[in-house]
PDB file of C-alpha atoms in Angstrom:
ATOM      1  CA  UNK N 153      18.778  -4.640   8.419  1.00 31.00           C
ATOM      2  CA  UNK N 154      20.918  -6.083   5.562  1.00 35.00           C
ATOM      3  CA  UNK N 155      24.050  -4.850   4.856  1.00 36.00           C
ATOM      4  CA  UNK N 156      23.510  -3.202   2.035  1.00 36.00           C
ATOM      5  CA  UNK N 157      20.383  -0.943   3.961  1.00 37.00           C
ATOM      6  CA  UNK N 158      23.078  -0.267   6.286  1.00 37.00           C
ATOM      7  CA  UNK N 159      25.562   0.883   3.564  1.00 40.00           C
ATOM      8  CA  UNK N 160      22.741   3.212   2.045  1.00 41.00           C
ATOM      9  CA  UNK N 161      21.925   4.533   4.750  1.00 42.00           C
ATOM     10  CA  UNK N 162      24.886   5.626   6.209  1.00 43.00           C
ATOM     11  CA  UNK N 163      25.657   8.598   4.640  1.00 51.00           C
ATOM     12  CA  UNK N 164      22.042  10.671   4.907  1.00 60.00           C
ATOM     13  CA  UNK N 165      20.387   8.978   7.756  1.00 69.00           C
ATOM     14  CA  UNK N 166      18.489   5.766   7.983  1.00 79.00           C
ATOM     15  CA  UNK N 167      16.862   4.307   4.513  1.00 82.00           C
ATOM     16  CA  UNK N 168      12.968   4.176   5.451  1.00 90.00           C
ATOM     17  CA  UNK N 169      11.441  -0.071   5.456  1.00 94.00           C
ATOM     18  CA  UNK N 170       8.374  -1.250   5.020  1.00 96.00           C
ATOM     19  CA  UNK N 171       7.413  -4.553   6.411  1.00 97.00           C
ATOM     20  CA  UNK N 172       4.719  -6.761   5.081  1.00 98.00           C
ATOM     21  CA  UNK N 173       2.893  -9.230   7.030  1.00 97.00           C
ATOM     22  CA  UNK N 174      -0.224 -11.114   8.439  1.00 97.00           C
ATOM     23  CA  UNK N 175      -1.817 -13.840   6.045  1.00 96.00           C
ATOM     24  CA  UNK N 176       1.662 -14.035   3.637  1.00 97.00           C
ATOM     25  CA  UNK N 177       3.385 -16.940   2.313  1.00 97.00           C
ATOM     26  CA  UNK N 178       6.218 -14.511   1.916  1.00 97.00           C
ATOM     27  CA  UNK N 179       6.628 -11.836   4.280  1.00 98.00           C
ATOM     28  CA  UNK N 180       8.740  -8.962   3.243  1.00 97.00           C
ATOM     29  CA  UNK N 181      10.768  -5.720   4.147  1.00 97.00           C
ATOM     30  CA  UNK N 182      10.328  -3.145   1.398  1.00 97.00           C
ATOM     31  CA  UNK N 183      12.299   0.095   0.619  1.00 95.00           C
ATOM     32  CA  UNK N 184      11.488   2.538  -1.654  1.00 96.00           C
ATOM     33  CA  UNK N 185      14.246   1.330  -3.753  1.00 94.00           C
ATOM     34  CA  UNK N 186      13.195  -1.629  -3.832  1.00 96.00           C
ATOM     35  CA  UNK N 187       9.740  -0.676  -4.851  1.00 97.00           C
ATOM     36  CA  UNK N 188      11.013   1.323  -7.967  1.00 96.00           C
ATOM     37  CA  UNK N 189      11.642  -2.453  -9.301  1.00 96.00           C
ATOM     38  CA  UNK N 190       8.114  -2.844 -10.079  1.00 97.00           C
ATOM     39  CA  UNK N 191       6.426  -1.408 -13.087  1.00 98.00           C
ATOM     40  CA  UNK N 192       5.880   2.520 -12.435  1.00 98.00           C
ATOM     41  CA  UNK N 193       2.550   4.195 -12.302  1.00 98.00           C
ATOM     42  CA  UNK N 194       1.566   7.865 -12.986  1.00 98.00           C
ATOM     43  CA  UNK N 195      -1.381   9.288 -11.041  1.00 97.00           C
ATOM     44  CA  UNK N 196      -2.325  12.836 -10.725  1.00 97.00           C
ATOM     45  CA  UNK N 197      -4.651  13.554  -7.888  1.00 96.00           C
ATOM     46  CA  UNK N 198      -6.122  15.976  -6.202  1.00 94.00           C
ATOM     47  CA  UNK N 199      -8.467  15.763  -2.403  1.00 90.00           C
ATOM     48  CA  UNK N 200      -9.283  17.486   0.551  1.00 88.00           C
ATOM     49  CA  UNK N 201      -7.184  17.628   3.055  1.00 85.00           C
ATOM     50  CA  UNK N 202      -8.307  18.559   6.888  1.00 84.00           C
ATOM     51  CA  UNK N 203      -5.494  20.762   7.560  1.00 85.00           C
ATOM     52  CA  UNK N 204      -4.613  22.739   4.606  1.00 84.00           C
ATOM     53  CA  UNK N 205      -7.548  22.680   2.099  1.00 87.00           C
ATOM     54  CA  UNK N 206      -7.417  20.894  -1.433  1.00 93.00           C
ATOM     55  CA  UNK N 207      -4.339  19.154  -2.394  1.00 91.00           C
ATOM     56  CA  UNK N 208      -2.841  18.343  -5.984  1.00 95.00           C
ATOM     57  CA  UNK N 209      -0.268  15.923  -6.771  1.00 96.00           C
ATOM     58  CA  UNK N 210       1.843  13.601  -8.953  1.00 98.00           C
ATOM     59  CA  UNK N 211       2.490  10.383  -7.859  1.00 98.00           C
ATOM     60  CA  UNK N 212       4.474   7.000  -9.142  1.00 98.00           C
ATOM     61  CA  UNK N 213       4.927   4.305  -7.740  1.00 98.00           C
ATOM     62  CA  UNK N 214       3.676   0.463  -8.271  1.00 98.00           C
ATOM     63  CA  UNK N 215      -0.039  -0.602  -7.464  1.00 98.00           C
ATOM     64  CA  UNK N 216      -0.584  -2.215  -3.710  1.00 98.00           C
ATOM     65  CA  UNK N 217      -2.028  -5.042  -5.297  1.00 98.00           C
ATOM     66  CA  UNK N 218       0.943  -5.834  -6.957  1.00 98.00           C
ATOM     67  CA  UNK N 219       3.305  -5.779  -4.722  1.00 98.00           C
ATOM     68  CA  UNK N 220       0.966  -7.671  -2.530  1.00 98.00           C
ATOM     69  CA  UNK N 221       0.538 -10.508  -4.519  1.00 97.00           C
ATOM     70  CA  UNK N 222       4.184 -10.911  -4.671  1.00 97.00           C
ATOM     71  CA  UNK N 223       4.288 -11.644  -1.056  1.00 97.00           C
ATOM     72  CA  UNK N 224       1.579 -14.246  -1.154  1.00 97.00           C
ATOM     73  CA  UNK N 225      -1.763 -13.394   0.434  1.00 96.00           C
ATOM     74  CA  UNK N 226      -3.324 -16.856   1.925  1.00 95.00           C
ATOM     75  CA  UNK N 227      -6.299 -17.227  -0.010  1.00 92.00           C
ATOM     76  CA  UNK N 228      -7.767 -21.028  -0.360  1.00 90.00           C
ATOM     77  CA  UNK N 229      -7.069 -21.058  -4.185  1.00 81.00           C
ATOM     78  CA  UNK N 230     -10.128 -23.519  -4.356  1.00 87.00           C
ATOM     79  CA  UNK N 231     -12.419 -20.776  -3.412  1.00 89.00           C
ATOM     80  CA  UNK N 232     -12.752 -17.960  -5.585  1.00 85.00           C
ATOM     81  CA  UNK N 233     -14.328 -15.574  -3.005  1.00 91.00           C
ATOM     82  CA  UNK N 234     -12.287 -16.473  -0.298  1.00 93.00           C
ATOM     83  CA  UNK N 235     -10.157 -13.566  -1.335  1.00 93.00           C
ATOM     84  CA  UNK N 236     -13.317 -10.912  -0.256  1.00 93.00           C
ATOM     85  CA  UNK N 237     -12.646 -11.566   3.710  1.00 92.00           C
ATOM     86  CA  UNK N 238      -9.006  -9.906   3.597  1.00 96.00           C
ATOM     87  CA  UNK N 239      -8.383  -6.669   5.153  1.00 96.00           C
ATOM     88  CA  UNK N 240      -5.585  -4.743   4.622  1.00 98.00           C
ATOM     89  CA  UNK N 241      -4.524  -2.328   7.652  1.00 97.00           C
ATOM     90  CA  UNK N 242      -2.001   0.330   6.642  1.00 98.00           C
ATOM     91  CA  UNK N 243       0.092   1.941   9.388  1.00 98.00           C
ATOM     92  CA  UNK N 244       2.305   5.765   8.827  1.00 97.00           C
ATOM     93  CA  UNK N 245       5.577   5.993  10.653  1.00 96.00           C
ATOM     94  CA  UNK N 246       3.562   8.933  12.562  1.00 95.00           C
ATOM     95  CA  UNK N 247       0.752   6.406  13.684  1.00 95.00           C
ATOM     96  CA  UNK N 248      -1.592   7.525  10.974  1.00 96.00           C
ATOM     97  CA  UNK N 249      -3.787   4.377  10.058  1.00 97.00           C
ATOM     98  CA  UNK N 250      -6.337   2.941   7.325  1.00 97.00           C
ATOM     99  CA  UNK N 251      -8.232   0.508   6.345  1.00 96.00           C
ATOM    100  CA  UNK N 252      -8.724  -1.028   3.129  1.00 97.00           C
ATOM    101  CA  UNK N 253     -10.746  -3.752   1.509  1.00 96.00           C
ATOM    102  CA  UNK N 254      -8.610  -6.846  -0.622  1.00 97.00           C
ATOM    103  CA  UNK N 255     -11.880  -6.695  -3.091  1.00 96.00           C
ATOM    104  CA  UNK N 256     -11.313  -3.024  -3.017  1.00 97.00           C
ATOM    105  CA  UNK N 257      -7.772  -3.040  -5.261  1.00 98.00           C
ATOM    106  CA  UNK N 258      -8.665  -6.798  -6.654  1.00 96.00           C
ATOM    107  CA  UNK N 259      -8.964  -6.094 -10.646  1.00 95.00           C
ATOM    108  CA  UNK N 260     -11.592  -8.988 -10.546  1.00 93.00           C
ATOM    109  CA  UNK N 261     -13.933  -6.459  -8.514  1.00 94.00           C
ATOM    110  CA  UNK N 262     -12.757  -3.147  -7.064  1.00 95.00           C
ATOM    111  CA  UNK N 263     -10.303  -2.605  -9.095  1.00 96.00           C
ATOM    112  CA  UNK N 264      -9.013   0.497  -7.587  1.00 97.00           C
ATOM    113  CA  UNK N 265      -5.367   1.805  -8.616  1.00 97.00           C
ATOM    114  CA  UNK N 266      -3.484   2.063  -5.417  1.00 98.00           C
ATOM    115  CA  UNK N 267      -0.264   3.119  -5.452  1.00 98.00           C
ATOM    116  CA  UNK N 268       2.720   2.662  -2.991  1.00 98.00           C
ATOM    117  CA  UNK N 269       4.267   5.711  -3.962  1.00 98.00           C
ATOM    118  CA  UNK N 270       7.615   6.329  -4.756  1.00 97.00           C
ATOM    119  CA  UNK N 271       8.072   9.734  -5.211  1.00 97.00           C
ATOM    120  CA  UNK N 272       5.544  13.109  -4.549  1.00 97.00           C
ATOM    121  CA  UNK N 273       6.114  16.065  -7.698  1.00 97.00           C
ATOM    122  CA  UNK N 274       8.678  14.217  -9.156  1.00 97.00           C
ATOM    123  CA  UNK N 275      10.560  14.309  -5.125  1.00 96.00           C
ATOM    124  CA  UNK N 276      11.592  10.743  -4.560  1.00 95.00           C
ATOM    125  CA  UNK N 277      10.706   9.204  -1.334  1.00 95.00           C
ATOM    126  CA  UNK N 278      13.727   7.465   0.048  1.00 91.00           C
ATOM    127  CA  UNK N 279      13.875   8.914   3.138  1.00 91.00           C
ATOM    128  CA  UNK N 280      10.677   8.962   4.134  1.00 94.00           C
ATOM    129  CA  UNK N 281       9.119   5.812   3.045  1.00 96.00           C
ATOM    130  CA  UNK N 282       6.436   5.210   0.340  1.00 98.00           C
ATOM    131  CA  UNK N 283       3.132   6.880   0.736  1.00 97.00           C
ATOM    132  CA  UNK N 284      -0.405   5.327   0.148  1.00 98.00           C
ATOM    133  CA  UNK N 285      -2.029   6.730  -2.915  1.00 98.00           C
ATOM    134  CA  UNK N 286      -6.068   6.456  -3.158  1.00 97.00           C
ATOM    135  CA  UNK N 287      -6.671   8.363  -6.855  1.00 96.00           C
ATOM    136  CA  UNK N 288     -10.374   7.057  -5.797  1.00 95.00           C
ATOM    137  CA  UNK N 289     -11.005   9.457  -2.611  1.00 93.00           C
ATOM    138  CA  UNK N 290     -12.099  12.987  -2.206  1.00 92.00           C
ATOM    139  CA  UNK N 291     -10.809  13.154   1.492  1.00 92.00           C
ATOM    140  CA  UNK N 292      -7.039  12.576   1.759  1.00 91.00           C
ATOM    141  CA  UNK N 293      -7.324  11.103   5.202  1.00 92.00           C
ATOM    142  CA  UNK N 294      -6.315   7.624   3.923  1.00 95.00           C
ATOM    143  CA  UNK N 295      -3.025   9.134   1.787  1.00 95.00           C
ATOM    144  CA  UNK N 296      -0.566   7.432   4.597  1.00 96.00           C
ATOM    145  CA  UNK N 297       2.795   9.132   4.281  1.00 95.00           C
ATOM    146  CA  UNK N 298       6.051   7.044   5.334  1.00 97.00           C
ATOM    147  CA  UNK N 299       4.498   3.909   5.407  1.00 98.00           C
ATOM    148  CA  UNK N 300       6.026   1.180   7.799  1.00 97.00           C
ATOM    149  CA  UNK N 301       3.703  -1.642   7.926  1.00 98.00           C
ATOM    150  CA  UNK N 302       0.993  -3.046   5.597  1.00 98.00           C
ATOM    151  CA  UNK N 303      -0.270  -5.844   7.015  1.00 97.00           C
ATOM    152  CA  UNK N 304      -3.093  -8.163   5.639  1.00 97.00           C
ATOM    153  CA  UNK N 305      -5.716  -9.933   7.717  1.00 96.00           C
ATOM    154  CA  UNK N 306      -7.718 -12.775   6.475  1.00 92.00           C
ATOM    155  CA  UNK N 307      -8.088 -14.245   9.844  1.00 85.00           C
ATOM    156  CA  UNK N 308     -10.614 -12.327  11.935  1.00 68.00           C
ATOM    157  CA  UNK N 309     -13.637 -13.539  13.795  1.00 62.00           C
ATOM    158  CA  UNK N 310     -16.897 -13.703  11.459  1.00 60.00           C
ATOM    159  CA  UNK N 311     -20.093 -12.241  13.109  1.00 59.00           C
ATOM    160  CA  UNK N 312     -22.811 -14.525  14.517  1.00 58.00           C
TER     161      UNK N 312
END
């Protein structure tokens, strides 16, 4: 943990990370913090959830795709479609997982506005860690609170 993580966190507990990795030029370690660098998006949702019935909620934060790009996803730059065989595997601090598609949040096809959320009702997130945001689904089942590990996955044995 850098020292300045350390210094933050210090005084209310541990500051929730985020590590990036898999098929990335630049691997990173993400805090919410950090994340309110990145242009800011509003989205108010609303989906079923298992446990306690229909949910509603604001949410800002940046898109995924963003802040993935950032880190440098290991597409052949020659090949245009090379960027459809990425995964992107999602993992909650409680071992709550999902599954998502690159073409899926890609502007150039899905286009789907996923946000790393920053803060829930206008409640920032600091402690907790960013939550994934899926504006697209009815069922909340992929809304991944305190988010430790994205990692993306271009690598994985093709069918025969």
């Amino acid at each position: 943990m850098s020292d300045s993580l350390a210094a933050a966190g210090t005084a209310a507990g541990p500051v929730a990370e985020l590590a990036l990795t898999g098929d990335l030029t630049r691997p990173a370690r993400l805090t919410v913090s950090g994340l309110l660098s990145w242009p800011q998006h509003r989205a108010q949702v609303s989906f079923d959830c298992a446990t306690s019935g229909i949910q509603q909620h604001r949410f800002t934060g940046p898109f995924l795709h963003d802040v993935l790009v950032s880190a440098g996803p290991a597409f052949d730059p020659a090949r245009r479609k090379d960027r459809l065989r990425f995964l992107i595997a999602v993992r909650g601090a409680d071992g709550h997982r999902a599954l998502l598609s690159w073409a899926e949040i890609d502007p150039d096809f899905g286009r789907a506005p996923v946000l790393l959320a920053v803060t829930i009702d206008g409640t920032p997130l600091d402690r907790a860690g960013p939550q994934l945001v899926l504006p697209q689904d009815r069922c909340g089942a992929r809304y991944i609170s305190g988010i430790e590990a994205i990692r993306v996955d271009g690598g994985y044995t093709v069918w025969t």
